[in-house]
Short mmCIF file of C-alpha atoms and ligand atoms in Angstrom, two decimals:
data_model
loop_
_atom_site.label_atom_id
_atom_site.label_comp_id
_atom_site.label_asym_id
_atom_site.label_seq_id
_atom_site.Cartn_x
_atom_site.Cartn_y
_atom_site.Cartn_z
CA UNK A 1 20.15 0.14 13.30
CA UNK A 2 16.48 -0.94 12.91
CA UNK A 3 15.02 2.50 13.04
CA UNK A 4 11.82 3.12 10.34
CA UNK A 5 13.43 5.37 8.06
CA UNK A 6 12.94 4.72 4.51
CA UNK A 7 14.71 1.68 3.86
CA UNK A 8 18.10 2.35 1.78
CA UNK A 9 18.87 0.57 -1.55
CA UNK A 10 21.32 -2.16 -0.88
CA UNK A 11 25.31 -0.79 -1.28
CA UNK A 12 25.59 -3.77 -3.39
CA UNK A 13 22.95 -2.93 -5.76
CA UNK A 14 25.09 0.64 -6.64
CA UNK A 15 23.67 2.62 -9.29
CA UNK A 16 22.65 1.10 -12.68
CA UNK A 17 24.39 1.94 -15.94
CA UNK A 18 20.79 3.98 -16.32
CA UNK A 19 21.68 6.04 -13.36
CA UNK A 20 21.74 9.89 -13.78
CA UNK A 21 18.59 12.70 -12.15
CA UNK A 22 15.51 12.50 -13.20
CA UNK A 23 14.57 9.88 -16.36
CA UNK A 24 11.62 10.78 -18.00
CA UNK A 25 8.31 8.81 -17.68
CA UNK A 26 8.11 7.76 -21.21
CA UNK A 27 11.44 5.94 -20.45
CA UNK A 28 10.69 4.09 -17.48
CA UNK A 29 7.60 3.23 -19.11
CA UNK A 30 9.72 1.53 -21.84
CA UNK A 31 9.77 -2.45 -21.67
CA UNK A 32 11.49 -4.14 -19.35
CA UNK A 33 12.51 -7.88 -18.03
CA UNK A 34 10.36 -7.46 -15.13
CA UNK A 35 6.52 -8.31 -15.11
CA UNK A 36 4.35 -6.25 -12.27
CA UNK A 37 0.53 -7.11 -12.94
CA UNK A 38 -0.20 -3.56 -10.92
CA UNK A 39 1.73 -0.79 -8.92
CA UNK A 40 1.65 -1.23 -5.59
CA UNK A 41 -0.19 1.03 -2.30
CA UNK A 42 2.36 4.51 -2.84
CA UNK A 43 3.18 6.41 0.19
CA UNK A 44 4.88 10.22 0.88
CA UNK A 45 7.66 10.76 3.10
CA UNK A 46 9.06 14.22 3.64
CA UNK A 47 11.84 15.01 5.11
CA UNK A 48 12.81 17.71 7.57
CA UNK A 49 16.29 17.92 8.15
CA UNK A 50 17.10 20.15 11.72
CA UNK A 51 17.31 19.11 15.31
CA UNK A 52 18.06 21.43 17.74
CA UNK A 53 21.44 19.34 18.45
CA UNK A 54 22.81 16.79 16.89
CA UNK A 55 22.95 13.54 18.68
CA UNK A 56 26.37 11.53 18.96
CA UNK A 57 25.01 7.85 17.85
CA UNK A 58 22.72 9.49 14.97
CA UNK A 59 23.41 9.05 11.37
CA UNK A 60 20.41 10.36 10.27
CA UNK A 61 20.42 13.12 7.79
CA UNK A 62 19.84 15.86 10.60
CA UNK A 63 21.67 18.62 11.16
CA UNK A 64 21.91 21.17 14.28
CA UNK A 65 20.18 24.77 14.00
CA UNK A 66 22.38 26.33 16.19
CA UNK A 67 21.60 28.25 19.27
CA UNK A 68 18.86 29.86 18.22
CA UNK A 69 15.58 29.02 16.05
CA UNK A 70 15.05 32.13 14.31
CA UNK A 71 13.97 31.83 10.98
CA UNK A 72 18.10 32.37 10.19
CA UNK A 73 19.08 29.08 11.91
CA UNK A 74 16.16 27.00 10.35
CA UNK A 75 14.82 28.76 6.93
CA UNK A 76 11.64 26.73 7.41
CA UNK A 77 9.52 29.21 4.41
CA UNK A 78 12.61 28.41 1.98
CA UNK A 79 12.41 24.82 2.91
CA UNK A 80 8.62 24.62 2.54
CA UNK A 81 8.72 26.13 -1.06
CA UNK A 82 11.48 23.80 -1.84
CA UNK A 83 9.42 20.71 -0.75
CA UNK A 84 6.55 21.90 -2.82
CA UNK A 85 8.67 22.57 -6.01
CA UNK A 86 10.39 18.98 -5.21
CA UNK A 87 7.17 17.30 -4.95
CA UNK A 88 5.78 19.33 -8.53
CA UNK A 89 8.64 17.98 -10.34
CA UNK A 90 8.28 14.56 -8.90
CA UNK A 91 4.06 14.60 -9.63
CA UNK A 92 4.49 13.10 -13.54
CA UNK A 93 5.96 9.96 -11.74
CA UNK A 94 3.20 8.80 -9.95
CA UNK A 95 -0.03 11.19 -11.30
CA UNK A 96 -3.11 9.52 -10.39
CA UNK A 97 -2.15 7.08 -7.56
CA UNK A 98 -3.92 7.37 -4.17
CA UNK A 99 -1.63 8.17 -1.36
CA UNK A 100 -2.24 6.51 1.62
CA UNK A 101 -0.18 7.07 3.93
CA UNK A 102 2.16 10.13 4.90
CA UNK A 103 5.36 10.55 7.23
CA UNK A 104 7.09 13.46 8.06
CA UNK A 105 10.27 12.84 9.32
CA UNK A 106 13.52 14.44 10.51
CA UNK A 107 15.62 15.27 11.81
CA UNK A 108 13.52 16.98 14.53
CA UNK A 109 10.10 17.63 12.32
CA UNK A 110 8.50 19.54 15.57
CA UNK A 111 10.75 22.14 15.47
CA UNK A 112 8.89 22.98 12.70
CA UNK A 113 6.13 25.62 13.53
CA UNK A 114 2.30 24.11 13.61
CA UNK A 115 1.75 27.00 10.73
CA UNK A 116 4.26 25.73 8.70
CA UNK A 117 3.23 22.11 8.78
CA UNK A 118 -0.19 22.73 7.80
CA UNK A 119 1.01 24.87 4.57
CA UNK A 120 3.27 21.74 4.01
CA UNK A 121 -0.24 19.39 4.67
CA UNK A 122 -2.47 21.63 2.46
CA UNK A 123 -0.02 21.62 -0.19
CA UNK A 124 0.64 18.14 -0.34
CA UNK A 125 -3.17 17.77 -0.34
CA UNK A 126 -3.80 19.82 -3.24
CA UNK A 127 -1.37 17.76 -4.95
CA UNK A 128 -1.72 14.23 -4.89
CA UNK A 129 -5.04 12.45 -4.04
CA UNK A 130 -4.86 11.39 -0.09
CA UNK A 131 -7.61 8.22 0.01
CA UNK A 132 -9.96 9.30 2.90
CA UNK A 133 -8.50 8.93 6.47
CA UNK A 134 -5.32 8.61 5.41
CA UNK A 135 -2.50 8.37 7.93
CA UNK A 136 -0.37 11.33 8.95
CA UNK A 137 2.47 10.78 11.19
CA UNK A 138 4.64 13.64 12.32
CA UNK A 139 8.03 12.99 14.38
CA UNK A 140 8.79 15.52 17.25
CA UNK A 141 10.98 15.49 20.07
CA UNK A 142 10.64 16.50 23.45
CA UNK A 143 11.72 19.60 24.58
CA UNK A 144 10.92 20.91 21.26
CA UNK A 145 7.54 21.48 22.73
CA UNK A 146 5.09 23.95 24.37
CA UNK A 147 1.91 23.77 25.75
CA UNK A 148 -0.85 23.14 23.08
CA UNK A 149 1.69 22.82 20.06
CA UNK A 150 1.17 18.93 19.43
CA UNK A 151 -2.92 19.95 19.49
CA UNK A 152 -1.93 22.43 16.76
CA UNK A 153 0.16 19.91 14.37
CA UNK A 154 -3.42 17.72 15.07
CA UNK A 155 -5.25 21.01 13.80
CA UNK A 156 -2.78 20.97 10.75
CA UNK A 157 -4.20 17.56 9.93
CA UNK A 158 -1.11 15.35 11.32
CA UNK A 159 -3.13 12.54 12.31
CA UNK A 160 -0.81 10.34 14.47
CA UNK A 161 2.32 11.50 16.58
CA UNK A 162 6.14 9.64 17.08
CA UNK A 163 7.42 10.68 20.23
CA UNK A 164 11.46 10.09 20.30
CA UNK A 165 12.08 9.77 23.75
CA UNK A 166 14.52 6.89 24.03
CA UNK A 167 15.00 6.88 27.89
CA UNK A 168 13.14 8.71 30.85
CA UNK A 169 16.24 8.33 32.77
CA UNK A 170 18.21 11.93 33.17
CA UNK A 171 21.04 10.01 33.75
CA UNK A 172 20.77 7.69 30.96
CA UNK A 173 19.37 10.74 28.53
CA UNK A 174 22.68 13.06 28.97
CA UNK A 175 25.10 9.77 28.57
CA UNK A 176 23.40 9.74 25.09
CA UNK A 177 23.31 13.58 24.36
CA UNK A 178 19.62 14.23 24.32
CA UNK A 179 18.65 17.68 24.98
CA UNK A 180 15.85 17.12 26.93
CA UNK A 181 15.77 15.43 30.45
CA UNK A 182 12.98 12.87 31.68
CA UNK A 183 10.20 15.43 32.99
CA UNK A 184 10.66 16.85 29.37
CA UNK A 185 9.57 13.16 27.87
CA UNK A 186 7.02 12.64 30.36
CA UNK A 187 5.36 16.23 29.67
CA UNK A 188 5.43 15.51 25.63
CA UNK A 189 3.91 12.16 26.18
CA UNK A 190 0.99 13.85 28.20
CA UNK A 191 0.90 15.96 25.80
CA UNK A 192 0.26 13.39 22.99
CA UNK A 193 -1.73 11.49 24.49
CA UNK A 194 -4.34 14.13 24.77
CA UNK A 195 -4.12 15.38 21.64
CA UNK A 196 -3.67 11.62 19.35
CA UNK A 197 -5.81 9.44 18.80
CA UNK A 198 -2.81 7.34 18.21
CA UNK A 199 0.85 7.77 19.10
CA UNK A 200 4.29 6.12 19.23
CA UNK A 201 6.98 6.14 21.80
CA UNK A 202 10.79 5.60 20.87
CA UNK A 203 12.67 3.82 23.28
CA UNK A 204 16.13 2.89 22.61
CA UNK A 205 17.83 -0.15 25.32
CA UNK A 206 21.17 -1.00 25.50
CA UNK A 207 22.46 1.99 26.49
CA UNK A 208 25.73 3.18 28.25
CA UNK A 209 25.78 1.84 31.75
CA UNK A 210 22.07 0.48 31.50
CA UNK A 211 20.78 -2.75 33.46
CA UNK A 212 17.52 -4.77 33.52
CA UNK A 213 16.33 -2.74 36.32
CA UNK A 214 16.74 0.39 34.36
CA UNK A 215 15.62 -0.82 31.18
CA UNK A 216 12.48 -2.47 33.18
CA UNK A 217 11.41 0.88 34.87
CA UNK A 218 12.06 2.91 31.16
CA UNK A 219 9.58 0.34 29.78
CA UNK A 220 7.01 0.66 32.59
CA UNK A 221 6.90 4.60 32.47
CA UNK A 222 6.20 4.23 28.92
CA UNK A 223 3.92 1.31 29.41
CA UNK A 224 2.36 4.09 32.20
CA UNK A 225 0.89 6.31 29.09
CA UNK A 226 -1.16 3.14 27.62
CA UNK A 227 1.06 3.90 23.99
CA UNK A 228 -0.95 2.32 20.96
CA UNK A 229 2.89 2.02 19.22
CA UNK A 230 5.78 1.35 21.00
CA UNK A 231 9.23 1.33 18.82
CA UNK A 232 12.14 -0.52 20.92
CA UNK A 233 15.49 0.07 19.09
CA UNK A 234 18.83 -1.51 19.80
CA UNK A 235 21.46 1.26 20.27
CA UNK A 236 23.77 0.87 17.53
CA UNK A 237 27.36 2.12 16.90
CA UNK A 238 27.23 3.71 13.01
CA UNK A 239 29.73 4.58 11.22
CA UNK A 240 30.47 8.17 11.01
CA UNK A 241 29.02 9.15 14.28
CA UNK A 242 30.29 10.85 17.59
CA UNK A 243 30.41 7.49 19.24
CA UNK A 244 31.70 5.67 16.78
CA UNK A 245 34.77 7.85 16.92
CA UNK A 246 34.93 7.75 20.56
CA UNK A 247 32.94 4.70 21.65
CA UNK A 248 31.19 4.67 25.50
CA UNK A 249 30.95 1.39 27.16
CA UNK A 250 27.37 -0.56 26.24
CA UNK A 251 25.93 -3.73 27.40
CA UNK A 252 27.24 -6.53 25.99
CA UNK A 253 25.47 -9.37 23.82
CA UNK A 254 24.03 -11.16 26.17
CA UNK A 255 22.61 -8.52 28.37
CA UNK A 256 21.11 -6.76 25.23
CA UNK A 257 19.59 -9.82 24.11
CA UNK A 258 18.12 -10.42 28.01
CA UNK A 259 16.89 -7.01 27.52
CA UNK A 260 14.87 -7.60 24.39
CA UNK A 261 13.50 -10.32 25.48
CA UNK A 262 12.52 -8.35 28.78
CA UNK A 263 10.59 -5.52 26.43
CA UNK A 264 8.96 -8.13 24.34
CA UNK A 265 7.58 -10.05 27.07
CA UNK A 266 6.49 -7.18 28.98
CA UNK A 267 5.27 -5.43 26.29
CA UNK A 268 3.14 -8.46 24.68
CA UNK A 269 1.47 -8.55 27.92
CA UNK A 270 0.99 -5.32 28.30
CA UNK A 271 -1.27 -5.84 24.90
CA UNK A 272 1.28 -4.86 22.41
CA UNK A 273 2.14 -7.25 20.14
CA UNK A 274 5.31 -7.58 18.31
CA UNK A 275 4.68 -6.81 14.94
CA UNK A 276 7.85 -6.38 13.27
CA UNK A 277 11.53 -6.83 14.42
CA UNK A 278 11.55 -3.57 16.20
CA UNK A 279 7.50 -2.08 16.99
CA UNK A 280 4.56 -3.18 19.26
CA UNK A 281 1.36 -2.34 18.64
CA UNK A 282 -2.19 -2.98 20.10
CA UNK A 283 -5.23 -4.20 17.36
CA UNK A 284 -5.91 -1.24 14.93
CA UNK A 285 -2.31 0.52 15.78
CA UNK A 286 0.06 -0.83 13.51
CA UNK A 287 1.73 1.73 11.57
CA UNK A 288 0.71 2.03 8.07
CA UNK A 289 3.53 4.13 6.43
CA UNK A 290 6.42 1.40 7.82
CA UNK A 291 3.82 -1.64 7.14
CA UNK A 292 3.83 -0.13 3.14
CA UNK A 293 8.32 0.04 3.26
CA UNK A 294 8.35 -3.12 4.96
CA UNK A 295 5.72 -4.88 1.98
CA UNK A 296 8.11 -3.83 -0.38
CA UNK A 297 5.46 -0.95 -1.11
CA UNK A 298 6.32 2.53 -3.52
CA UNK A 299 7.17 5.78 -1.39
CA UNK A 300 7.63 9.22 -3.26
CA UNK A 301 10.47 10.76 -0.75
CA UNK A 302 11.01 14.58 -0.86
CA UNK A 303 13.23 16.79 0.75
CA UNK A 304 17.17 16.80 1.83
CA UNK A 305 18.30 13.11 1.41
CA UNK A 306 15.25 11.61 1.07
CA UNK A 307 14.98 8.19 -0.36
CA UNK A 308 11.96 6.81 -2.99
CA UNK A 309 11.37 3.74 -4.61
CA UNK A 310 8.79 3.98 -7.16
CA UNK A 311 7.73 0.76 -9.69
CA UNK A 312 6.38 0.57 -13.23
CA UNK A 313 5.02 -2.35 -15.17
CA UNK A 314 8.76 -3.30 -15.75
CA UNK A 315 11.00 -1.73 -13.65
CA UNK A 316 11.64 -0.15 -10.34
CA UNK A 317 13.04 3.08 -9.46
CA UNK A 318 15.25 4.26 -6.49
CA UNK A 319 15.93 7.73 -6.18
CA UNK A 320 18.32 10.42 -3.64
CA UNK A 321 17.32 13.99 -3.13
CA UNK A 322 20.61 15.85 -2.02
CA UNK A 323 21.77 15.66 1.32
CA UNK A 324 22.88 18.92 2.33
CA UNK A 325 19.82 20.81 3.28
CA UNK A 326 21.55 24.51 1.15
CA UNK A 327 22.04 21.95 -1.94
CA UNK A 328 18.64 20.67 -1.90
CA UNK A 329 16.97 23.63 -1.32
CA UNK A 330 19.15 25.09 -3.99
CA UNK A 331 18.44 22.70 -6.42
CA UNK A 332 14.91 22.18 -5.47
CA UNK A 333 13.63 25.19 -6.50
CA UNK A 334 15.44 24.69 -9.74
CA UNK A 335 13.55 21.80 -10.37
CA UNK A 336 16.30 19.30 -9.57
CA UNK A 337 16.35 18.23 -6.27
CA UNK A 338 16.81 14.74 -7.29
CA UNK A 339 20.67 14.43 -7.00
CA UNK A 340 21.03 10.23 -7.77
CA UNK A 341 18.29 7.54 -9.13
CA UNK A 342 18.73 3.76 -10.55
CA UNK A 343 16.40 1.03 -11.68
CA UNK A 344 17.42 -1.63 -8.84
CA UNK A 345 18.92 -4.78 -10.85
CA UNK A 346 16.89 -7.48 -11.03
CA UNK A 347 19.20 -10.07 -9.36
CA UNK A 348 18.99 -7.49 -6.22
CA UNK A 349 15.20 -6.94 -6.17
CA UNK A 350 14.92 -10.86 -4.09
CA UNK A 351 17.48 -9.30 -1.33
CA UNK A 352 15.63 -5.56 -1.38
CA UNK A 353 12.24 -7.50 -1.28
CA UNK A 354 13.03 -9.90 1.57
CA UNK A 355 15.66 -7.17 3.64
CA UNK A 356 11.64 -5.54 4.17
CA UNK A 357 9.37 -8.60 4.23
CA UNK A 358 11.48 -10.51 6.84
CA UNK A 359 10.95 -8.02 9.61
CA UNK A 360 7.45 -8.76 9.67
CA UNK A 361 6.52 -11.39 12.10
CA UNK A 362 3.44 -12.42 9.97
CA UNK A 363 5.79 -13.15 7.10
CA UNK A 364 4.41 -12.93 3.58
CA UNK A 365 2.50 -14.85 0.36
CA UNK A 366 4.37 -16.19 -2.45
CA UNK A 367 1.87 -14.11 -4.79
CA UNK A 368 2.94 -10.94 -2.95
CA UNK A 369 6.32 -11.50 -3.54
CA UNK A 370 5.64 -11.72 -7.63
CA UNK A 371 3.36 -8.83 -7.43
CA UNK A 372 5.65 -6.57 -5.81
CA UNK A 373 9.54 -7.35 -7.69
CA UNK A 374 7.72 -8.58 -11.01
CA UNK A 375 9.48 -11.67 -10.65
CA UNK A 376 8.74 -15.18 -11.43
CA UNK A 377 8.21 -17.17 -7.29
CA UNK A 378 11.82 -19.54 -8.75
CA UNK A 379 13.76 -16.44 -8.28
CA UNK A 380 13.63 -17.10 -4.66
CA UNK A 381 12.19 -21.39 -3.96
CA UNK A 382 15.63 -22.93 -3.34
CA UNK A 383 16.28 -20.15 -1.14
CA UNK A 384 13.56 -20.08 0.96
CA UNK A 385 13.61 -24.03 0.88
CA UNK A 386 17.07 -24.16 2.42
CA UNK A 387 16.25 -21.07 5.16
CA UNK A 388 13.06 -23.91 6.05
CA UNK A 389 15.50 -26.50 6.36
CA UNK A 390 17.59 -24.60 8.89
CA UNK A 391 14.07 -23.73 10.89
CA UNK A 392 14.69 -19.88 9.81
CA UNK A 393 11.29 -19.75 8.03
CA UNK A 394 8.12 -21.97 8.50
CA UNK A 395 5.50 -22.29 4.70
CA UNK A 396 2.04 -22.87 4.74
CA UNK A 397 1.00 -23.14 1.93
CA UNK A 398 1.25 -19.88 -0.21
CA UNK A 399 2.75 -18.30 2.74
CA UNK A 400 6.67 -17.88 4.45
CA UNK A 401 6.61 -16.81 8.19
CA UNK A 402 10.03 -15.82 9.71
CA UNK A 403 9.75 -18.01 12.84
CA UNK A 404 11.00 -16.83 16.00
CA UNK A 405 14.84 -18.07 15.16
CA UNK A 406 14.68 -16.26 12.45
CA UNK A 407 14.02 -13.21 14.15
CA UNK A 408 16.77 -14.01 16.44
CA UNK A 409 19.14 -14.21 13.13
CA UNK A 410 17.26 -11.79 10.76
CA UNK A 411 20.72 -10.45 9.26
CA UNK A 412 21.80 -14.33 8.50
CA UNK A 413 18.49 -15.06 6.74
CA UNK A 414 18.19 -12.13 5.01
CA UNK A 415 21.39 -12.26 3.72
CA UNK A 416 20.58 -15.54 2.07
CA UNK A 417 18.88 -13.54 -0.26
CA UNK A 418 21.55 -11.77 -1.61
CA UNK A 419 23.05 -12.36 -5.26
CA UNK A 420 25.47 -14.96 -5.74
C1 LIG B 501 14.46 9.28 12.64
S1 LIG B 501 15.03 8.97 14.26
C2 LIG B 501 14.68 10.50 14.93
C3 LIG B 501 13.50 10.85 15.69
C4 LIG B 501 13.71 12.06 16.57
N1 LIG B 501 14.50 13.06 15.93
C5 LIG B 501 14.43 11.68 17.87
O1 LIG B 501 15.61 11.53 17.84
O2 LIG B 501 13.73 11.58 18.86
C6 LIG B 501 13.90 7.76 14.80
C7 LIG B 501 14.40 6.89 15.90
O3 LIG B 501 15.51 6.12 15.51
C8 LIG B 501 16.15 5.68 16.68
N2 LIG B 501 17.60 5.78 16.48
C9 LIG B 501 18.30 6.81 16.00
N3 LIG B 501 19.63 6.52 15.97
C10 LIG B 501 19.76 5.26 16.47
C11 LIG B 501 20.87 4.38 16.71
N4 LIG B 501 22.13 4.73 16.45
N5 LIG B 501 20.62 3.14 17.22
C12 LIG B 501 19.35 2.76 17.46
N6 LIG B 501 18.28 3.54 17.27
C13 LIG B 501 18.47 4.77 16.78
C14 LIG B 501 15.68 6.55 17.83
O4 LIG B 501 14.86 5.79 18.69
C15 LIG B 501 14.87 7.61 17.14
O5 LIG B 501 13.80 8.06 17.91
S1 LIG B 502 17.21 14.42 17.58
FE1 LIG B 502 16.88 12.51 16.43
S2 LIG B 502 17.36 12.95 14.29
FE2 LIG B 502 18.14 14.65 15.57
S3 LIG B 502 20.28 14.17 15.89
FE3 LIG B 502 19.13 13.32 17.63
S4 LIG B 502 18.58 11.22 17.01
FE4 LIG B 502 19.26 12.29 15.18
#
């Protein structure tokens, strides 16, 4: 999947002899191989773990409330003082660095009341220093929605909305288990669109039973609400998911790969230009939270399974909150909520640094890539010479640009990267 979450540590890096909760700062202050002249941009992502249902292709870290969402089914006051007591704990590890971006992500985030997500805002805020106009993205989900409520997460200080809608095809939308139905999507988008400056749709493509025409008039509905973000995902079969278990009949290769290139040709002339692997955006729209994971940039993550990767002049740290949303609230407001960490290995950090900086269609320079893993540019020439040689990369220069085979093969190229 190509979704925006926080990106996960590779499962070949597994955890460092040093791994164990929560090192102390003096520790990972402690000399190391690795060089970083300066920390880079940090970001916040917070994660709220509920959906009304859960989805049978999702292996996010949601989990279904249940009929009903009484304060029983989704304890959102215990949750918030667990986030706050996670993010206290977590405050000696990065005191004093602007924030500038934040993402609040679920799991279905707008299930969460308006009042609860400015409490979660206004404590972050009093926390860490936000730079000015810094970018707040809240998820939410159709049909998780009434009138005015996306105005009232604005109100809270969420300065940018992500719409999942995946399809506006009813059809389409209950072969894929979404709750809501097409009017629903249409409605929320309205909705955003009023109330956001700037906005995202999700559409996924490939789905069960879908064609080009289908796909075409999904795209042009969404195209309909002038989005400043558009995020086209490739349905993907994960592991551990209801339809990986029982598998429904998709598209095949060559029909997906028709379909991208539908979206991205439609979409680039529809002014959105393809920006990474997976999202569109018009001038001024990119998203700045995913820009920061996919730069190989820090992000604090708090709440139930949330992923961080913080650096220090010689080292950088990948950390786990627990999964299970009881656990982590549990441990939380004991003051442990992180449940794994590691300093990534320094023959992984070329693979973790390029697994980001490939999906970005503008590529990246060579002094970036130094900055960012502390290591010396030879860690990575004979790679990047040989991915040139097989027209997966073009360099200019100081800079590497994926070119547009590479895109086509990002998995191959990035997998060049990996240790030996
Ligand atoms: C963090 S998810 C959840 C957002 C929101 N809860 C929703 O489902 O609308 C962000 C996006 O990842 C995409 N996604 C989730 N599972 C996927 C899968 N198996 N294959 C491709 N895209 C997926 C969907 O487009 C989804 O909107
Ligand atoms: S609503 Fe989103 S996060 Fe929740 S189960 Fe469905 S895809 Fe996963």
């Amino acid at each position: 999947m190509t979704s925006p979450r926080p990106p996960v540590s590779v499962a070949s890096a597994g955890p460092a002899p040093s791994a164990g909760p929560a090192q102390t700062l003096a520790h990972l202050m402690r000399p190391g191989t690795l060089q970083l002249p300066s920390l880079p941009p940090l970001s916040l992502y917070v994660h709220l773990p509920w959906c009304l249902r859960k989805c049978p292709y999702c292996d996010f870290n949601s989990h279904a409330v249940g009929a009903a969402t009484s304060a029983e089914a989704l304890p959102e006051a215990r949750y918030l003082d667990a986030l706050v007591a996670d993010l206290d704990a977590a405050l000696p590890l990065v005191w004093g660095r602007p924030v500038h971006t934040v993402f609040i992500g679920g799991g279905t985030p707008s299930l969460f009341s308006p009042e609860g997500i400015d409490r979660l805002i206004a404590a972050v805020r009093a926390r860490l220093p936000l730079v000015p106009a810094a970018e707040i993205t809240l998820e939410a989900n159709p049909g998780t929605f009434e009138r005015d409520r996306f105005r009232a997460f604005r109100d809270a200080g969420v300065t940018r909305l992500s719409v999942g809608v995946q399809s506006f095809d009813d059809e389409a939308l209950r072969r894929i288990g979404r709750v809501h139905d097409g009017a629903q999507a249409r409605a929320a988008l309205e909705e955003a669109a009023r109330a956001f400056d700037t906005f995202n749709i999700d559409l996924m493509y490939a789905l069960p039973g879908q064609g080009l025409a289908d796909l075409r008039a999904d795209l042009d509905t969404a195209l309909s609400f002038a989005p400043p973000h558009l995020s086209l995902y490739h349905l993907t079969l994960e592991p551990n998911t209801a339809f990986a278990a029982n598998p429904p009949a998709l598209p095949d290769d060559d029909l997906a790969s028709d379909m991208l290139d539908l979206l991205t040709a439609r979409a680039t002339a529809a002014g959105l230009q393809r920006y990474e692997v997976s999202a569109y955006a018009r001038p001024g729209h990119r998203c700045r939270h995913n820009l920061n994971y996919w730069q190989f940039g820090d992000y604090l993550g708090i709440g139930a399974g949330a992923h961080g990767k913080l650096s220090f002049p010689h080292r950088v740290l990948r950390q786990v909150r627990w999964r299970e949303p009881a656990r982590y609230m549990q441990e939380a407001l004991a003051g442990r909520a992180v449940s794994n960490e590691h300093e990534v290995a320094r023959r992984d950090l070329p693979f973790e640094y390029m697994i980001n900086q490939l999906r970005l269609a503008e590529g990246f320079e060579r002094a970036r890539f130094c900055e960012r893993t502390g290591l010396p540019w030879s860690a990575v020439e004979a790679t990047i010479e040989r991915a040139r040689a097989q027209g997966l990369v073009v360099r200019e220069g100081d800079f590497v640009q994926p070119t547009p085979r590479g895109f086509d093969f990002l998995s191959d190229l990035q997998a060049m990267f990996l240790p030996g």
